[in-house]
Amino acid sequence: LAKTTQPISMDSYEGQEVNITCSHNNIATNDYITWYQQFPSQGPRFIIQGYKTKVTNEVASLFIPADRKSSTLSLPRVSLSDTAVYYCLVGGRTSSGSARQLTFGSGTQLTVLP
Amino acid sequence: EAQVTQNPRYLITVTGKKLTVTCSQNMNHEYMSWYRQDPGLGLRQIYYSMNVEVTDKGDVPEGYKVSRKEKRNFPLILESPSPNQTSLYFCASSLPLAGGRFGEQFFGPGTRLTVL
């Protein structure tokens, strides 16, 4: 079971780039890494997913080193509305197709200051 | 509109009184899951289901039951609720993709349960 570790909180200022790192030392071969954003009183919302190297979409980038034991979510030029809790999630399916447990980290509270 | 719905959204009950929280999705997703969220502990998976009649335990299954008789529904059952099950519960669904990957998980709005 892949356990994940993230910083509890981070502060940033508007317009800065923010990098949040998640550690997942015992990630399995078939596991993917997914990041979610959660606002108070709402369910988490998908941001980005990757397996290795770098993935980029319209809102974020995800960097995964070759050993895949960690991953970094990069948010370019954050705004006040990016204040939220960010979770990394590790999991996937076995080679036989059955599901592996999906394990969320404890989340990182990002606070963007004006 | 593609969505995951949960009912009820809020529930206050007493110890030992059986309850069911319903979860339904309209996206034809095979994978469904229940999580609980507690302050400082993030999201912890209770049970998950790969498809109809296929369920498995997550991190914290004790005190909970689930069933998956239809693809769209995945109810969470608390046979004898206790105060330590007071929490915020989320249901989610996803489409398993090729190569061991799970697609984006869509989360319901949450159910806030208080057990007195």
PDB file of C-alpha atoms in Angstrom:
ATOM      1  CA  LEU A   1       0.000   0.000   0.000  1.00  0.00           C
ATOM      2  CA  ALA A   2       1.530   3.264  -1.139  1.00  0.00           C
ATOM      3  CA  LYS A   3       1.544   5.798   1.717  1.00  0.00           C
ATOM      4  CA  THR A   4       1.925   9.430   0.779  1.00  0.00           C
ATOM      5  CA  THR A   5       3.398  12.344   2.708  1.00  0.00           C
ATOM      6  CA  GLN A   6       2.860  16.032   1.970  1.00  0.00           C
ATOM      7  CA  PRO A   7       3.645  19.279   3.786  1.00  0.00           C
ATOM      8  CA  ILE A   8       0.775  20.318   6.011  1.00  0.00           C
ATOM      9  CA  SER A   9       0.644  23.896   4.789  1.00  0.00           C
ATOM     10  CA  MET A  10       2.249  26.430   2.468  1.00  0.00           C
ATOM     11  CA  ASP A  11       1.853  30.150   1.956  1.00  0.00           C
ATOM     12  CA  SER A  12       2.439  32.048  -1.259  1.00  0.00           C
ATOM     13  CA  TYR A  13       1.724  35.426  -2.794  1.00  0.00           C
ATOM     14  CA  GLU A  14      -0.390  36.165  -5.810  1.00  0.00           C
ATOM     15  CA  GLY A  15       1.447  35.791  -9.083  1.00  0.00           C
ATOM     16  CA  GLN A  16       4.092  33.428  -7.742  1.00  0.00           C
ATOM     17  CA  GLU A  17       4.722  29.862  -8.840  1.00  0.00           C
ATOM     18  CA  VAL A  18       3.945  27.272  -6.181  1.00  0.00           C
ATOM     19  CA  ASN A  19       5.462  23.810  -5.968  1.00  0.00           C
ATOM     20  CA  ILE A  20       3.943  21.178  -3.683  1.00  0.00           C
ATOM     21  CA  THR A  21       5.832  17.926  -3.245  1.00  0.00           C
ATOM     22  CA  CYS A  22       4.381  14.553  -2.306  1.00  0.00           C
ATOM     23  CA  SER A  23       6.490  11.636  -1.142  1.00  0.00           C
ATOM     24  CA  HIS A  24       5.404   8.091  -2.018  1.00  0.00           C
ATOM     25  CA  ASN A  25       8.342   5.813  -1.343  1.00  0.00           C
ATOM     26  CA  ASN A  26       6.623   2.468  -1.916  1.00  0.00           C
ATOM     27  CA  ILE A  27       4.699   3.307  -5.053  1.00  0.00           C
ATOM     28  CA  ALA A  28       3.902   0.208  -7.103  1.00  0.00           C
ATOM     29  CA  THR A  29       4.798  -0.327 -10.736  1.00  0.00           C
ATOM     30  CA  ASN A  30       1.204   0.069 -11.927  1.00  0.00           C
ATOM     31  CA  ASP A  31       0.391   3.075  -9.750  1.00  0.00           C
ATOM     32  CA  TYR A  32      -0.388   6.462 -11.215  1.00  0.00           C
ATOM     33  CA  ILE A  33      -0.080   9.757  -9.363  1.00  0.00           C
ATOM     34  CA  THR A  34      -3.042  12.094  -9.317  1.00  0.00           C
ATOM     35  CA  TRP A  35      -3.537  15.478  -7.702  1.00  0.00           C
ATOM     36  CA  TYR A  36      -6.800  16.918  -6.495  1.00  0.00           C
ATOM     37  CA  GLN A  37      -7.896  20.322  -5.221  1.00  0.00           C
ATOM     38  CA  GLN A  38     -10.496  20.760  -2.513  1.00  0.00           C
ATOM     39  CA  PHE A  39     -12.333  23.863  -1.373  1.00  0.00           C
ATOM     40  CA  PRO A  40     -14.162  23.960   1.981  1.00  0.00           C
ATOM     41  CA  SER A  41     -17.434  22.025   2.030  1.00  0.00           C
ATOM     42  CA  GLN A  42     -16.875  20.618  -1.468  1.00  0.00           C
ATOM     43  CA  GLY A  43     -15.668  17.334  -2.845  1.00  0.00           C
ATOM     44  CA  PRO A  44     -12.150  17.165  -4.294  1.00  0.00           C
ATOM     45  CA  ARG A  45     -11.671  18.134  -7.925  1.00  0.00           C
ATOM     46  CA  PHE A  46      -9.200  16.556 -10.349  1.00  0.00           C
ATOM     47  CA  ILE A  47      -6.193  18.654 -11.357  1.00  0.00           C
ATOM     48  CA  ILE A  48      -3.687  16.434 -13.113  1.00  0.00           C
ATOM     49  CA  GLN A  49      -2.433  12.863 -13.416  1.00  0.00           C
ATOM     50  CA  GLY A  50       0.851  11.327 -14.466  1.00  0.00           C
ATOM     51  CA  TYR A  51       3.019   8.216 -14.434  1.00  0.00           C
ATOM     52  CA  LYS A  52       6.536   9.488 -15.047  1.00  0.00           C
ATOM     53  CA  THR A  53       8.525  12.519 -16.242  1.00  0.00           C
ATOM     54  CA  LYS A  54       6.448  15.640 -16.822  1.00  0.00           C
ATOM     55  CA  VAL A  55       2.803  16.240 -17.557  1.00  0.00           C
ATOM     56  CA  THR A  56       1.292  19.652 -18.243  1.00  0.00           C
ATOM     57  CA  ASN A  57      -2.264  20.830 -18.704  1.00  0.00           C
ATOM     58  CA  GLU A  58      -3.944  24.212 -18.752  1.00  0.00           C
ATOM     59  CA  VAL A  59      -3.826  24.664 -14.982  1.00  0.00           C
ATOM     60  CA  ALA A  60      -0.767  22.826 -13.646  1.00  0.00           C
ATOM     61  CA  SER A  61       2.347  20.765 -14.286  1.00  0.00           C
ATOM     62  CA  LEU A  62       3.319  17.518 -12.633  1.00  0.00           C
ATOM     63  CA  PHE A  63       6.949  16.497 -12.301  1.00  0.00           C
ATOM     64  CA  ILE A  64       7.822  12.892 -11.503  1.00  0.00           C
ATOM     65  CA  PRO A  65      11.471  11.820 -11.188  1.00  0.00           C
ATOM     66  CA  ALA A  66      12.746   8.574 -12.638  1.00  0.00           C
ATOM     67  CA  ASP A  67      12.491   6.652  -9.354  1.00  0.00           C
ATOM     68  CA  ARG A  68       8.859   7.814  -8.957  1.00  0.00           C
ATOM     69  CA  LYS A  69       9.234   8.020  -5.185  1.00  0.00           C
ATOM     70  CA  SER A  70       7.991  11.588  -5.158  1.00  0.00           C
ATOM     71  CA  SER A  71       6.066  14.003  -7.319  1.00  0.00           C
ATOM     72  CA  THR A  72       5.754  17.772  -7.487  1.00  0.00           C
ATOM     73  CA  LEU A  73       2.659  19.706  -8.428  1.00  0.00           C
ATOM     74  CA  SER A  74       3.503  23.082  -9.922  1.00  0.00           C
ATOM     75  CA  LEU A  75       0.913  25.852 -10.052  1.00  0.00           C
ATOM     76  CA  PRO A  76       2.037  28.805 -12.186  1.00  0.00           C
ATOM     77  CA  ARG A  77       1.128  32.335 -11.121  1.00  0.00           C
ATOM     78  CA  VAL A  78      -1.315  31.525  -8.340  1.00  0.00           C
ATOM     79  CA  SER A  79      -4.249  33.756  -7.480  1.00  0.00           C
ATOM     80  CA  LEU A  80      -6.331  34.150  -4.335  1.00  0.00           C
ATOM     81  CA  SER A  81      -8.834  31.645  -5.709  1.00  0.00           C
ATOM     82  CA  ASP A  82      -6.168  28.937  -5.636  1.00  0.00           C
ATOM     83  CA  THR A  83      -6.335  28.920  -1.839  1.00  0.00           C
ATOM     84  CA  ALA A  84      -7.414  25.341  -1.144  1.00  0.00           C
ATOM     85  CA  VAL A  85      -6.217  21.974   0.100  1.00  0.00           C
ATOM     86  CA  TYR A  86      -4.216  19.960  -2.420  1.00  0.00           C
ATOM     87  CA  TYR A  87      -4.060  16.184  -2.233  1.00  0.00           C
ATOM     88  CA  CYS A  88      -1.834  13.733  -3.973  1.00  0.00           C
ATOM     89  CA  LEU A  89      -3.286  10.306  -4.659  1.00  0.00           C
ATOM     90  CA  VAL A  90      -1.410   7.168  -5.583  1.00  0.00           C
ATOM     91  CA  GLY A  91      -2.972   4.019  -6.941  1.00  0.00           C
ATOM     92  CA  GLY A  92      -3.938   2.015  -9.931  1.00  0.00           C
ATOM     93  CA  ARG A  93      -4.768  -1.495 -10.943  1.00  0.00           C
ATOM     94  CA  THR A  94      -2.892  -4.742 -10.692  1.00  0.00           C
ATOM     95  CA  SER A  95      -1.729  -6.575 -13.794  1.00  0.00           C
ATOM     96  CA  SER A  96      -4.828  -8.779 -13.519  1.00  0.00           C
ATOM     97  CA  GLY A  97      -7.043  -5.739 -13.702  1.00  0.00           C
ATOM     98  CA  SER A  98      -8.293  -5.646 -10.147  1.00  0.00           C
ATOM     99  CA  ALA A  99      -8.246  -2.353  -8.305  1.00  0.00           C
ATOM    100  CA  ARG A 100      -5.570  -1.346  -5.896  1.00  0.00           C
ATOM    101  CA  GLN A 101      -6.564   0.807  -3.027  1.00  0.00           C
ATOM    102  CA  LEU A 102      -6.329   4.487  -3.819  1.00  0.00           C
ATOM    103  CA  THR A 103      -4.516   6.290  -1.040  1.00  0.00           C
ATOM    104  CA  PHE A 104      -4.778  10.011  -0.513  1.00  0.00           C
ATOM    105  CA  GLY A 105      -2.148  12.006   1.295  1.00  0.00           C
ATOM    106  CA  SER A 106      -3.222  14.132   4.243  1.00  0.00           C
ATOM    107  CA  GLY A 107      -3.287  17.193   2.043  1.00  0.00           C
ATOM    108  CA  THR A 108      -1.462  20.504   1.850  1.00  0.00           C
ATOM    109  CA  GLN A 109      -3.305  23.689   2.769  1.00  0.00           C
ATOM    110  CA  LEU A 110      -2.164  26.314   0.291  1.00  0.00           C
ATOM    111  CA  THR A 111      -2.901  29.892   1.288  1.00  0.00           C
ATOM    112  CA  VAL A 112      -2.379  32.566  -1.350  1.00  0.00           C
ATOM    113  CA  LEU A 113      -1.867  36.022   0.087  1.00  0.00           C
ATOM    114  CA  PRO A 114      -2.491  39.325  -1.717  1.00  0.00           C
TER     115      PRO A 114
ATOM    116  CA  GLU B   1     -25.369  16.847 -16.333  1.00  0.00           C
ATOM    117  CA  ALA B   2     -22.710  14.333 -15.301  1.00  0.00           C
ATOM    118  CA  GLN B   3     -22.730  14.072 -11.551  1.00  0.00           C
ATOM    119  CA  VAL B   4     -22.487  12.052  -8.379  1.00  0.00           C
ATOM    120  CA  THR B   5     -25.311  12.566  -5.930  1.00  0.00           C
ATOM    121  CA  GLN B   6     -25.409  11.698  -2.254  1.00  0.00           C
ATOM    122  CA  ASN B   7     -28.293  11.633   0.160  1.00  0.00           C
ATOM    123  CA  PRO B   8     -28.795  12.847   2.740  1.00  0.00           C
ATOM    124  CA  ARG B   9     -26.423  15.815   2.780  1.00  0.00           C
ATOM    125  CA  TYR B  10     -26.704  16.210   6.527  1.00  0.00           C
ATOM    126  CA  LEU B  11     -27.712  13.661   9.128  1.00  0.00           C
ATOM    127  CA  ILE B  12     -27.801  13.672  12.895  1.00  0.00           C
ATOM    128  CA  THR B  13     -28.511  10.324  14.484  1.00  0.00           C
ATOM    129  CA  VAL B  14     -27.998   8.405  17.699  1.00  0.00           C
ATOM    130  CA  THR B  15     -25.688   5.557  18.555  1.00  0.00           C
ATOM    131  CA  GLY B  16     -26.870   2.192  17.291  1.00  0.00           C
ATOM    132  CA  LYS B  17     -29.558   3.365  14.894  1.00  0.00           C
ATOM    133  CA  LYS B  18     -28.884   1.832  11.484  1.00  0.00           C
ATOM    134  CA  LEU B  19     -28.542   4.239   8.606  1.00  0.00           C
ATOM    135  CA  THR B  20     -27.801   4.236   4.897  1.00  0.00           C
ATOM    136  CA  VAL B  21     -26.186   6.965   2.854  1.00  0.00           C
ATOM    137  CA  THR B  22     -27.022   6.636  -0.807  1.00  0.00           C
ATOM    138  CA  CYS B  23     -24.687   7.399  -3.686  1.00  0.00           C
ATOM    139  CA  SER B  24     -25.632   7.445  -7.343  1.00  0.00           C
ATOM    140  CA  GLN B  25     -23.745   8.361 -10.511  1.00  0.00           C
ATOM    141  CA  ASN B  26     -25.046   8.911 -14.031  1.00  0.00           C
ATOM    142  CA  MET B  27     -21.764   8.510 -15.928  1.00  0.00           C
ATOM    143  CA  ASN B  28     -21.804   4.714 -16.327  1.00  0.00           C
ATOM    144  CA  HIS B  29     -18.608   4.512 -14.278  1.00  0.00           C
ATOM    145  CA  GLU B  30     -17.427   1.107 -13.198  1.00  0.00           C
ATOM    146  CA  TYR B  31     -15.342   2.223 -10.235  1.00  0.00           C
ATOM    147  CA  MET B  32     -16.997   3.722  -7.158  1.00  0.00           C
ATOM    148  CA  SER B  33     -15.597   4.499  -3.762  1.00  0.00           C
ATOM    149  CA  TRP B  34     -16.447   5.871  -0.333  1.00  0.00           C
ATOM    150  CA  TYR B  35     -14.161   8.137   1.674  1.00  0.00           C
ATOM    151  CA  ARG B  36     -14.376   9.753   5.040  1.00  0.00           C
ATOM    152  CA  GLN B  37     -12.719  13.033   5.829  1.00  0.00           C
ATOM    153  CA  ASP B  38     -11.689  14.063   9.307  1.00  0.00           C
ATOM    154  CA  PRO B  39      -9.698  17.119  10.406  1.00  0.00           C
ATOM    155  CA  GLY B  40      -5.981  16.512  10.128  1.00  0.00           C
ATOM    156  CA  LEU B  41      -6.416  13.075   8.572  1.00  0.00           C
ATOM    157  CA  GLY B  42      -7.303  13.969   5.006  1.00  0.00           C
ATOM    158  CA  LEU B  43      -9.383  11.558   2.957  1.00  0.00           C
ATOM    159  CA  ARG B  44      -9.383   7.923   3.913  1.00  0.00           C
ATOM    160  CA  GLN B  45     -10.933   5.258   1.753  1.00  0.00           C
ATOM    161  CA  ILE B  46     -13.606   3.105   3.384  1.00  0.00           C
ATOM    162  CA  TYR B  47     -14.675   0.720   0.603  1.00  0.00           C
ATOM    163  CA  TYR B  48     -14.410   0.618  -3.137  1.00  0.00           C
ATOM    164  CA  SER B  49     -16.030  -1.302  -5.952  1.00  0.00           C
ATOM    165  CA  MET B  50     -14.635  -2.194  -9.347  1.00  0.00           C
ATOM    166  CA  ASN B  51     -18.021  -3.190 -10.753  1.00  0.00           C
ATOM    167  CA  VAL B  52     -21.394  -4.714  -9.899  1.00  0.00           C
ATOM    168  CA  GLU B  53     -21.084  -7.260  -7.078  1.00  0.00           C
ATOM    169  CA  VAL B  54     -17.327  -6.545  -6.742  1.00  0.00           C
ATOM    170  CA  THR B  55     -16.363  -4.673  -3.578  1.00  0.00           C
ATOM    171  CA  ASP B  56     -13.242  -4.476  -1.458  1.00  0.00           C
ATOM    172  CA  LYS B  57     -12.029  -2.878   1.747  1.00  0.00           C
ATOM    173  CA  GLY B  58     -10.155   0.379   1.849  1.00  0.00           C
ATOM    174  CA  ASP B  59      -8.130   1.862   4.695  1.00  0.00           C
ATOM    175  CA  VAL B  60     -10.894   2.122   7.292  1.00  0.00           C
ATOM    176  CA  PRO B  61     -13.694  -0.399   6.610  1.00  0.00           C
ATOM    177  CA  GLU B  62     -14.550  -1.264  10.232  1.00  0.00           C
ATOM    178  CA  GLY B  63     -18.151  -0.435  11.116  1.00  0.00           C
ATOM    179  CA  TYR B  64     -19.251   0.018   7.505  1.00  0.00           C
ATOM    180  CA  LYS B  65     -20.873  -2.107   4.836  1.00  0.00           C
ATOM    181  CA  VAL B  66     -21.466  -1.467   1.156  1.00  0.00           C
ATOM    182  CA  SER B  67     -23.295  -3.131  -1.673  1.00  0.00           C
ATOM    183  CA  ARG B  68     -23.140  -2.781  -5.448  1.00  0.00           C
ATOM    184  CA  LYS B  69     -26.210  -4.367  -6.943  1.00  0.00           C
ATOM    185  CA  GLU B  70     -26.465  -1.856  -9.781  1.00  0.00           C
ATOM    186  CA  LYS B  71     -23.720  -0.057 -11.632  1.00  0.00           C
ATOM    187  CA  ARG B  72     -25.008   3.413 -10.797  1.00  0.00           C
ATOM    188  CA  ASN B  73     -25.598   2.959  -7.043  1.00  0.00           C
ATOM    189  CA  PHE B  74     -23.189   2.345  -4.197  1.00  0.00           C
ATOM    190  CA  PRO B  75     -24.847   2.795  -0.800  1.00  0.00           C
ATOM    191  CA  LEU B  76     -22.872   3.037   2.436  1.00  0.00           C
ATOM    192  CA  ILE B  77     -24.460   1.275   5.373  1.00  0.00           C
ATOM    193  CA  LEU B  78     -23.731   1.842   9.044  1.00  0.00           C
ATOM    194  CA  GLU B  79     -25.387  -1.041  10.871  1.00  0.00           C
ATOM    195  CA  SER B  80     -24.735   0.324  14.359  1.00  0.00           C
ATOM    196  CA  PRO B  81     -23.274   3.819  14.177  1.00  0.00           C
ATOM    197  CA  SER B  82     -20.994   5.056  16.930  1.00  0.00           C
ATOM    198  CA  PRO B  83     -19.775   8.577  17.754  1.00  0.00           C
ATOM    199  CA  ASN B  84     -16.341   7.866  16.204  1.00  0.00           C
ATOM    200  CA  GLN B  85     -18.095   7.603  12.845  1.00  0.00           C
ATOM    201  CA  THR B  86     -19.042  11.267  13.018  1.00  0.00           C
ATOM    202  CA  SER B  87     -17.394  12.586   9.880  1.00  0.00           C
ATOM    203  CA  LEU B  88     -17.787  14.055   6.416  1.00  0.00           C
ATOM    204  CA  TYR B  89     -18.354  11.318   3.847  1.00  0.00           C
ATOM    205  CA  PHE B  90     -17.689  11.503   0.132  1.00  0.00           C
ATOM    206  CA  CYS B  91     -18.681   9.137  -2.601  1.00  0.00           C
ATOM    207  CA  ALA B  92     -16.713   9.121  -5.852  1.00  0.00           C
ATOM    208  CA  SER B  93     -16.835   7.380  -9.194  1.00  0.00           C
ATOM    209  CA  SER B  94     -14.305   6.874 -11.953  1.00  0.00           C
ATOM    210  CA  LEU B  95     -13.754   5.110 -15.222  1.00  0.00           C
ATOM    211  CA  PRO B  96     -10.909   2.556 -15.152  1.00  0.00           C
ATOM    212  CA  LEU B  97      -8.746   3.145 -18.186  1.00  0.00           C
ATOM    213  CA  ALA B  98      -6.231   1.056 -20.058  1.00  0.00           C
ATOM    214  CA  GLY B  99      -2.798   0.373 -18.676  1.00  0.00           C
ATOM    215  CA  GLY B 100      -3.737   0.283 -14.990  1.00  0.00           C
ATOM    216  CA  ARG B 101      -4.810   3.878 -14.900  1.00  0.00           C
ATOM    217  CA  PHE B 102      -7.901   5.260 -13.251  1.00  0.00           C
ATOM    218  CA  GLY B 103      -9.558   8.196 -14.867  1.00  0.00           C
ATOM    219  CA  GLU B 104     -10.540  11.315 -13.028  1.00  0.00           C
ATOM    220  CA  GLN B 105     -12.569  10.629  -9.910  1.00  0.00           C
ATOM    221  CA  PHE B 106     -15.797  12.605  -9.687  1.00  0.00           C
ATOM    222  CA  PHE B 107     -16.835  13.346  -6.137  1.00  0.00           C
ATOM    223  CA  GLY B 108     -20.275  13.864  -4.686  1.00  0.00           C
ATOM    224  CA  PRO B 109     -21.107  16.916  -2.563  1.00  0.00           C
ATOM    225  CA  GLY B 110     -20.529  15.117   0.716  1.00  0.00           C
ATOM    226  CA  THR B 111     -22.662  13.923   3.618  1.00  0.00           C
ATOM    227  CA  ARG B 112     -22.021  15.374   7.038  1.00  0.00           C
ATOM    228  CA  LEU B 113     -22.899  12.747   9.629  1.00  0.00           C
ATOM    229  CA  THR B 114     -23.131  13.331  13.357  1.00  0.00           C
ATOM    230  CA  VAL B 115     -23.623  10.368  15.678  1.00  0.00           C
ATOM    231  CA  LEU B 116     -24.651  11.321  19.209  1.00  0.00           C
TER     232      LEU B 116
END
